[in-house]
JSON list of C-alpha atoms in Angstrom, two decimals:
[
{"chain": "A", "resi": 1, "resn": "MET", "atom": "CA", "xyz": [134.46, 76.52, 113.65]},
{"chain": "A", "resi": 2, "resn": "SER", "atom": "CA", "xyz": [134.00, 73.09, 115.16]},
{"chain": "A", "resi": 3, "resn": "PRO", "atom": "CA", "xyz": [136.19, 70.11, 114.24]},
{"chain": "A", "resi": 4, "resn": "GLY", "atom": "CA", "xyz": [133.27, 68.96, 112.07]},
{"chain": "A", "resi": 5, "resn": "GLY", "atom": "CA", "xyz": [133.43, 72.16, 110.00]},
{"chain": "A", "resi": 6, "resn": "VAL", "atom": "CA", "xyz": [130.35, 73.79, 111.52]},
{"chain": "A", "resi": 7, "resn": "THR", "atom": "CA", "xyz": [130.37, 77.46, 112.42]},
{"chain": "A", "resi": 8, "resn": "THR", "atom": "CA", "xyz": [129.38, 77.59, 116.09]},
{"chain": "A", "resi": 9, "resn": "THR", "atom": "CA", "xyz": [130.53, 81.13, 116.90]},
{"chain": "A", "resi": 10, "resn": "VAL", "atom": "CA", "xyz": [130.81, 84.32, 114.91]},
{"chain": "A", "resi": 11, "resn": "GLY", "atom": "CA", "xyz": [132.94, 87.28, 115.93]},
{"chain": "A", "resi": 12, "resn": "ALA", "atom": "CA", "xyz": [130.07, 89.74, 115.57]},
{"chain": "A", "resi": 13, "resn": "PRO", "atom": "CA", "xyz": [127.25, 90.84, 117.85]},
{"chain": "A", "resi": 14, "resn": "ALA", "atom": "CA", "xyz": [123.92, 89.14, 117.18]},
{"chain": "A", "resi": 15, "resn": "GLU", "atom": "CA", "xyz": [121.61, 91.06, 114.87]},
{"chain": "A", "resi": 16, "resn": "SER", "atom": "CA", "xyz": [117.99, 90.09, 114.42]},
{"chain": "A", "resi": 17, "resn": "THR", "atom": "CA", "xyz": [114.57, 91.50, 114.86]},
{"chain": "A", "resi": 18, "resn": "GLU", "atom": "CA", "xyz": [112.56, 90.18, 117.77]},
{"chain": "A", "resi": 19, "resn": "ASP", "atom": "CA", "xyz": [110.34, 88.31, 115.32]},
{"chain": "A", "resi": 20, "resn": "ASP", "atom": "CA", "xyz": [113.30, 86.77, 113.46]},
{"chain": "A", "resi": 21, "resn": "TYR", "atom": "CA", "xyz": [114.86, 85.69, 116.75]},
{"chain": "A", "resi": 22, "resn": "PHE", "atom": "CA", "xyz": [111.62, 84.12, 117.98]},
{"chain": "A", "resi": 23, "resn": "GLN", "atom": "CA", "xyz": [111.02, 82.29, 114.70]},
{"chain": "A", "resi": 24, "resn": "ALA", "atom": "CA", "xyz": [114.60, 81.01, 114.58]},
{"chain": "A", "resi": 25, "resn": "CYS", "atom": "CA", "xyz": [114.39, 79.86, 118.19]},
{"chain": "A", "resi": 26, "resn": "ARG", "atom": "CA", "xyz": [111.07, 78.08, 117.66]},
{"chain": "A", "resi": 27, "resn": "ALA", "atom": "CA", "xyz": [112.31, 76.42, 114.45]},
{"chain": "A", "resi": 28, "resn": "ALA", "atom": "CA", "xyz": [115.39, 75.12, 116.26]},
{"chain": "A", "resi": 29, "resn": "LYS", "atom": "CA", "xyz": [113.33, 73.94, 119.24]},
{"chain": "A", "resi": 30, "resn": "THR", "atom": "CA", "xyz": [110.88, 72.10, 116.99]},
{"chain": "A", "resi": 31, "resn": "TRP", "atom": "CA", "xyz": [113.74, 70.43, 115.10]},
{"chain": "A", "resi": 32, "resn": "MET", "atom": "CA", "xyz": [115.42, 69.42, 118.35]},
{"chain": "A", "resi": 33, "resn": "GLN", "atom": "CA", "xyz": [112.19, 67.94, 119.73]},
{"chain": "A", "resi": 34, "resn": "GLN", "atom": "CA", "xyz": [111.78, 65.89, 116.55]},
{"chain": "A", "resi": 35, "resn": "GLN", "atom": "CA", "xyz": [115.31, 64.49, 116.92]},
{"chain": "A", "resi": 36, "resn": "GLY", "atom": "CA", "xyz": [114.93, 63.60, 120.59]},
{"chain": "A", "resi": 37, "resn": "GLY", "atom": "CA", "xyz": [117.70, 63.43, 123.15]},
{"chain": "A", "resi": 38, "resn": "ASP", "atom": "CA", "xyz": [119.67, 66.17, 124.88]},
{"chain": "A", "resi": 39, "resn": "PRO", "atom": "CA", "xyz": [118.97, 69.49, 123.12]},
{"chain": "A", "resi": 40, "resn": "ARG", "atom": "CA", "xyz": [122.45, 70.85, 123.98]},
{"chain": "A", "resi": 41, "resn": "SER", "atom": "CA", "xyz": [124.00, 67.95, 122.05]},
{"chain": "A", "resi": 42, "resn": "LEU", "atom": "CA", "xyz": [121.86, 68.89, 119.03]},
{"chain": "A", "resi": 43, "resn": "ILE", "atom": "CA", "xyz": [123.15, 72.46, 118.65]},
{"chain": "A", "resi": 44, "resn": "GLU", "atom": "CA", "xyz": [125.96, 71.56, 116.27]},
{"chain": "A", "resi": 45, "resn": "PRO", "atom": "CA", "xyz": [123.93, 69.10, 114.16]},
{"chain": "A", "resi": 46, "resn": "TYR", "atom": "CA", "xyz": [121.17, 71.70, 113.82]},
{"chain": "A", "resi": 47, "resn": "LEU", "atom": "CA", "xyz": [123.64, 74.40, 112.81]},
{"chain": "A", "resi": 48, "resn": "ALA", "atom": "CA", "xyz": [125.16, 71.98, 110.29]},
{"chain": "A", "resi": 49, "resn": "THR", "atom": "CA", "xyz": [121.70, 71.51, 108.78]},
{"chain": "A", "resi": 50, "resn": "VAL", "atom": "CA", "xyz": [121.15, 75.27, 108.56]},
{"chain": "A", "resi": 51, "resn": "GLN", "atom": "CA", "xyz": [124.58, 75.89, 107.10]},
{"chain": "A", "resi": 52, "resn": "ARG", "atom": "CA", "xyz": [124.26, 73.32, 104.36]},
{"chain": "A", "resi": 53, "resn": "GLY", "atom": "CA", "xyz": [120.81, 74.63, 103.41]},
{"chain": "A", "resi": 54, "resn": "GLY", "atom": "CA", "xyz": [118.67, 71.92, 104.92]},
{"chain": "A", "resi": 55, "resn": "PRO", "atom": "CA", "xyz": [114.91, 72.34, 105.43]},
{"chain": "A", "resi": 56, "resn": "VAL", "atom": "CA", "xyz": [114.71, 74.09, 108.79]},
{"chain": "A", "resi": 57, "resn": "GLY", "atom": "CA", "xyz": [111.99, 76.65, 108.11]},
{"chain": "A", "resi": 58, "resn": "ALA", "atom": "CA", "xyz": [112.46, 80.02, 109.75]},
{"chain": "A", "resi": 59, "resn": "GLY", "atom": "CA", "xyz": [115.66, 78.88, 111.44]},
{"chain": "A", "resi": 60, "resn": "ASP", "atom": "CA", "xyz": [117.84, 80.83, 109.06]},
{"chain": "A", "resi": 61, "resn": "PHE", "atom": "CA", "xyz": [115.88, 84.09, 108.61]},
{"chain": "A", "resi": 62, "resn": "ALA", "atom": "CA", "xyz": [114.66, 82.69, 105.26]},
{"chain": "A", "resi": 63, "resn": "LYS", "atom": "CA", "xyz": [118.07, 83.12, 103.59]},
{"chain": "A", "resi": 64, "resn": "PRO", "atom": "CA", "xyz": [120.90, 80.75, 102.78]},
{"chain": "A", "resi": 65, "resn": "TRP", "atom": "CA", "xyz": [123.58, 80.79, 105.50]},
{"chain": "A", "resi": 66, "resn": "ALA", "atom": "CA", "xyz": [126.16, 82.26, 103.12]},
{"chain": "A", "resi": 67, "resn": "GLU", "atom": "CA", "xyz": [123.88, 85.24, 102.43]},
{"chain": "A", "resi": 68, "resn": "LEU", "atom": "CA", "xyz": [123.44, 86.13, 106.10]},
{"chain": "A", "resi": 69, "resn": "THR", "atom": "CA", "xyz": [125.57, 88.91, 107.51]},
{"chain": "A", "resi": 70, "resn": "PRO", "atom": "CA", "xyz": [127.96, 87.92, 110.31]},
{"chain": "A", "resi": 71, "resn": "GLY", "atom": "CA", "xyz": [125.54, 89.59, 112.75]},
{"chain": "A", "resi": 72, "resn": "GLN", "atom": "CA", "xyz": [122.63, 87.55, 111.41]},
{"chain": "A", "resi": 73, "resn": "GLN", "atom": "CA", "xyz": [124.69, 84.35, 111.60]},
{"chain": "A", "resi": 74, "resn": "SER", "atom": "CA", "xyz": [125.47, 85.21, 115.20]},
{"chain": "A", "resi": 75, "resn": "GLY", "atom": "CA", "xyz": [121.76, 85.84, 115.77]},
{"chain": "A", "resi": 76, "resn": "VAL", "atom": "CA", "xyz": [120.91, 82.37, 114.46]},
{"chain": "A", "resi": 77, "resn": "ILE", "atom": "CA", "xyz": [123.51, 80.81, 116.77]},
{"chain": "A", "resi": 78, "resn": "VAL", "atom": "CA", "xyz": [122.15, 82.71, 119.78]},
{"chain": "A", "resi": 79, "resn": "ALA", "atom": "CA", "xyz": [118.60, 81.61, 118.91]},
{"chain": "A", "resi": 80, "resn": "VAL", "atom": "CA", "xyz": [119.69, 77.96, 118.57]},
{"chain": "A", "resi": 81, "resn": "GLU", "atom": "CA", "xyz": [121.43, 78.05, 121.94]},
{"chain": "A", "resi": 82, "resn": "ALA", "atom": "CA", "xyz": [118.31, 79.58, 123.50]},
{"chain": "A", "resi": 83, "resn": "ALA", "atom": "CA", "xyz": [116.21, 76.81, 121.94]},
{"chain": "A", "resi": 84, "resn": "ALA", "atom": "CA", "xyz": [118.48, 74.18, 123.48]},
{"chain": "A", "resi": 85, "resn": "ASP", "atom": "CA", "xyz": [118.00, 75.85, 126.86]},
{"chain": "A", "resi": 86, "resn": "ASP", "atom": "CA", "xyz": [114.20, 76.04, 126.34]},
{"chain": "A", "resi": 87, "resn": "LEU", "atom": "CA", "xyz": [114.22, 79.85, 126.38]},
{"chain": "A", "resi": 88, "resn": "CYS", "atom": "CA", "xyz": [112.14, 80.58, 123.28]},
{"chain": "A", "resi": 89, "resn": "GLY", "atom": "CA", "xyz": [109.14, 81.74, 125.24]}
]
């Protein structure tokens, strides 16, 4: 958990389908592009948006953060980091 109260790591291996991962990555990348600036600096703000239930589309596997399993939460975090590194494909 970050000092701002955002979960940035989960002690579980990432679990997601290829489609879920791609959609989460693309949603994060789109959000980051709309914000502008350094994508790496936007990881935590994006995760904060997802975790409080903000409108991020497929970025959260279409479930509230609290309903995701730890593996799915980890999968979202991995997808967001990939988006920041422009690795969505």
